[in-house]
Tab-separated table of C-alpha atoms in Angstrom:
chain	number	residue	atom	x	y	z
A	254	UNK	CA	21.535	-76.871	26.946
A	255	UNK	CA	18.893	-79.564	26.904
A	256	UNK	CA	15.184	-78.981	27.343
A	257	UNK	CA	13.801	-79.447	30.850
A	258	UNK	CA	10.338	-80.902	31.410
A	259	UNK	CA	8.631	-79.895	34.662
A	260	UNK	CA	5.924	-82.153	36.053
A	261	UNK	CA	3.619	-81.208	38.911
A	262	UNK	CA	2.998	-84.176	41.208
A	263	UNK	CA	0.063	-84.445	43.597
A	264	UNK	CA	-1.562	-87.269	45.531
A	265	UNK	CA	-4.171	-88.058	48.148
A	266	UNK	CA	-6.409	-85.077	47.467
A	267	UNK	CA	-9.444	-86.932	48.903
A	268	UNK	CA	-11.831	-84.334	47.460
A	269	UNK	CA	-15.400	-85.609	47.636
A	270	UNK	CA	-16.720	-82.850	45.362
A	271	UNK	CA	-15.332	-80.293	42.968
A	272	UNK	CA	-15.290	-77.194	45.160
A	273	UNK	CA	-12.689	-75.438	42.998
A	274	UNK	CA	-9.798	-76.100	45.370
A	275	UNK	CA	-7.974	-78.483	42.999
A	276	UNK	CA	-8.279	-76.019	40.113
A	277	UNK	CA	-6.928	-73.218	42.343
A	278	UNK	CA	-4.034	-75.465	43.413
A	279	UNK	CA	-3.111	-76.237	39.813
A	280	UNK	CA	-3.360	-72.587	38.724
A	281	UNK	CA	-1.159	-71.435	41.593
A	282	UNK	CA	1.472	-74.174	41.779
A	283	UNK	CA	1.434	-76.003	38.428
A	284	UNK	CA	0.943	-73.135	35.938
A	285	UNK	CA	4.474	-73.531	34.542
A	286	UNK	CA	4.359	-77.336	34.488
A	287	UNK	CA	4.222	-79.301	31.253
A	288	UNK	CA	2.092	-82.027	32.828
A	289	UNK	CA	0.392	-82.973	36.110
A	290	UNK	CA	0.594	-86.456	37.633
A	291	UNK	CA	-1.931	-87.489	40.296
A	292	UNK	CA	-0.821	-90.541	42.289
A	293	UNK	CA	-4.279	-91.625	43.410
A	294	UNK	CA	-6.894	-91.177	46.117
A	295	UNK	CA	-8.562	-88.558	43.993
A	296	UNK	CA	-12.003	-89.675	45.262
A	297	UNK	CA	-13.943	-87.549	42.718
A	298	UNK	CA	-12.386	-87.331	39.253
A	299	UNK	CA	-14.653	-84.361	38.413
A	300	UNK	CA	-11.979	-82.202	40.097
A	301	UNK	CA	-9.949	-82.687	36.889
A	302	UNK	CA	-12.589	-81.229	34.520
A	303	UNK	CA	-11.842	-77.483	34.952
A	304	UNK	CA	-8.055	-77.973	34.822
A	305	UNK	CA	-6.534	-76.854	31.541
A	306	UNK	CA	-3.440	-79.096	31.674
A	307	UNK	CA	-2.846	-82.718	30.776
A	308	UNK	CA	-3.295	-84.920	33.845
A	309	UNK	CA	-2.028	-88.482	34.101
A	310	UNK	CA	-3.557	-90.309	37.053
A	311	UNK	CA	-3.724	-93.708	38.712
A	312	UNK	CA	-6.324	-95.217	41.000
A	313	UNK	CA	-5.799	-95.210	44.751
A	314	UNK	CA	-7.429	-97.380	47.405
A	315	UNK	CA	-10.125	-94.705	47.959
A	316	UNK	CA	-11.000	-94.468	44.238
A	317	UNK	CA	-13.462	-97.331	44.456
A	318	UNK	CA	-15.526	-96.805	41.288
A	319	UNK	CA	-12.681	-95.422	39.173
A	320	UNK	CA	-11.694	-96.935	35.842
A	321	UNK	CA	-8.169	-95.517	36.162
A	322	UNK	CA	-5.331	-98.056	36.098
A	323	UNK	CA	-3.635	-99.153	39.344
A	324	UNK	CA	-0.225	-98.327	37.877
A	325	UNK	CA	1.232	-96.734	34.765
A	326	UNK	CA	4.576	-96.258	33.101
A	327	UNK	CA	5.437	-93.227	31.026
A	328	UNK	CA	8.635	-92.260	29.225
A	329	UNK	CA	9.736	-88.634	29.039
A	330	UNK	CA	13.051	-87.662	27.439
A	331	UNK	CA	14.075	-91.337	27.585
A	332	UNK	CA	13.477	-91.492	31.354
A	333	UNK	CA	11.087	-94.232	32.479
A	334	UNK	CA	8.700	-93.200	35.229
A	335	UNK	CA	6.479	-95.568	37.173
A	336	UNK	CA	3.299	-94.164	38.705
A	337	UNK	CA	1.404	-95.993	41.439
A	338	UNK	CA	-0.600	-95.076	44.519
A	339	UNK	CA	0.917	-97.643	46.845
A	340	UNK	CA	-0.653	-99.990	49.365
A	341	UNK	CA	-0.250	-101.454	52.823
A	342	UNK	CA	1.490	-99.937	55.810
A	343	UNK	CA	3.797	-96.936	55.303
A	344	UNK	CA	6.731	-99.021	56.537
A	345	UNK	CA	8.270	-100.878	53.605
A	346	UNK	CA	6.121	-99.174	50.958
A	347	UNK	CA	9.056	-98.370	48.663
A	348	UNK	CA	10.218	-101.997	48.680
A	349	UNK	CA	6.698	-103.123	47.749
A	350	UNK	CA	6.120	-100.621	44.944
A	351	UNK	CA	9.600	-101.115	43.486
A	352	UNK	CA	8.601	-104.722	42.705
A	353	UNK	CA	5.727	-103.400	40.552
A	354	UNK	CA	8.116	-101.930	37.948
A	355	UNK	CA	11.170	-103.055	36.010
A	356	UNK	CA	14.010	-100.760	35.020
A	357	UNK	CA	12.514	-97.369	35.882
A	358	UNK	CA	14.396	-94.175	36.647
A	359	UNK	CA	11.726	-92.825	38.974
A	360	UNK	CA	8.641	-93.982	40.891
A	361	UNK	CA	5.931	-91.466	41.751
A	362	UNK	CA	3.643	-92.685	44.523
A	363	UNK	CA	1.308	-91.583	47.304
A	364	UNK	CA	-0.758	-93.406	49.952
A	365	UNK	CA	1.222	-92.402	53.046
A	366	UNK	CA	0.326	-88.673	52.927
A	367	UNK	CA	3.943	-88.119	53.957
A	368	UNK	CA	6.277	-86.396	51.472
A	369	UNK	CA	9.424	-88.214	50.420
A	370	UNK	CA	12.039	-87.476	47.762
A	371	UNK	CA	15.208	-89.541	47.661
A	372	UNK	CA	17.200	-91.891	45.426
A	373	UNK	CA	17.429	-95.528	46.441
A	374	UNK	CA	19.207	-98.122	44.281
A	375	UNK	CA	19.420	-95.610	41.384
A	376	UNK	CA	15.640	-95.034	41.458
A	377	UNK	CA	14.257	-91.635	42.429
A	378	UNK	CA	11.262	-92.114	44.721
A	379	UNK	CA	8.933	-89.119	44.948
A	380	UNK	CA	5.855	-89.007	47.151
A	381	UNK	CA	4.338	-85.508	47.053
A	382	UNK	CA	2.472	-85.991	50.334
A	383	UNK	CA	-1.023	-84.509	50.308
A	384	UNK	CA	-2.117	-81.052	49.231
A	385	UNK	CA	-5.314	-81.116	51.307
A	386	UNK	CA	-5.285	-84.013	53.806
A	387	UNK	CA	-2.256	-83.947	56.109
A	388	UNK	CA	-3.015	-86.944	58.367
A	389	UNK	CA	0.491	-87.815	59.590
A	390	UNK	CA	2.428	-85.045	57.855
A	391	UNK	CA	3.129	-81.674	59.486
A	392	UNK	CA	2.370	-79.663	56.314
A	393	UNK	CA	0.369	-79.893	53.111
A	394	UNK	CA	2.751	-80.553	50.235
A	395	UNK	CA	3.059	-81.160	46.506
A	396	UNK	CA	5.975	-82.302	44.386
A	397	UNK	CA	7.814	-81.375	41.242
A	398	UNK	CA	9.747	-83.660	38.929
A	399	UNK	CA	12.357	-82.096	36.642
A	400	UNK	CA	13.567	-84.139	33.662
A	401	UNK	CA	16.307	-83.504	31.120
A	402	UNK	CA	18.026	-86.021	28.864
A	403	UNK	CA	20.896	-86.084	31.383
A	404	UNK	CA	19.112	-85.909	34.724
A	405	UNK	CA	15.952	-86.505	36.740
A	406	UNK	CA	15.373	-84.811	40.061
A	407	UNK	CA	12.514	-84.163	42.416
A	408	UNK	CA	11.432	-81.480	44.836
A	409	UNK	CA	8.874	-81.268	47.651
A	410	UNK	CA	7.101	-77.954	48.156
A	411	UNK	CA	5.166	-76.957	51.282
A	412	UNK	CA	1.975	-75.147	50.352
A	413	UNK	CA	0.542	-74.161	53.756
C-alpha cells in the first residue's frame, strides 16, 4: 500500500486581524494533514503565525500588499499541483486558470467562495469555498486533497 498525503485546502478567509479563528480552524480540521494550502484572499498573513503546520499560499485580489506569488506549482508524490486564487467573473473561471498551468494533475483555486471539486479534461479542480465568508455559497466549507502515487482526489467539507 502506498503512502497517502493529506492536504488541507482553504481559501478566501478575508480575516482582517488574527482573532484566533484561523488557528482554531486548522487545529480542528487540519490536525491530521501533512500540509495546508491557502488559495488566496488571506487579507492578513499574521493569521498564519500561530499555526504549527507548513502553509503554502498564493496571493488573492484582496491581498494588496502581499509579497506572495500569484500562482505556484508544487509536486507531491509525482503529482503536479497548480495553486492560484483565480480572477474575473465566476463563470468561466476554470477555463481561465487552466491556461495558467501546463501539464498539471490538479488545480487548487479560490475567488468564487463557492466550493467545487470535479475532474475536467483529466485535471482535478478543487475550490474549497470559504471557511468564514460565504457570500454566494450556502455553507462555509474547506477542502481536502488526498494524494498517492496512483491517485489524486479531492473532498469538500462543510464546517458550519
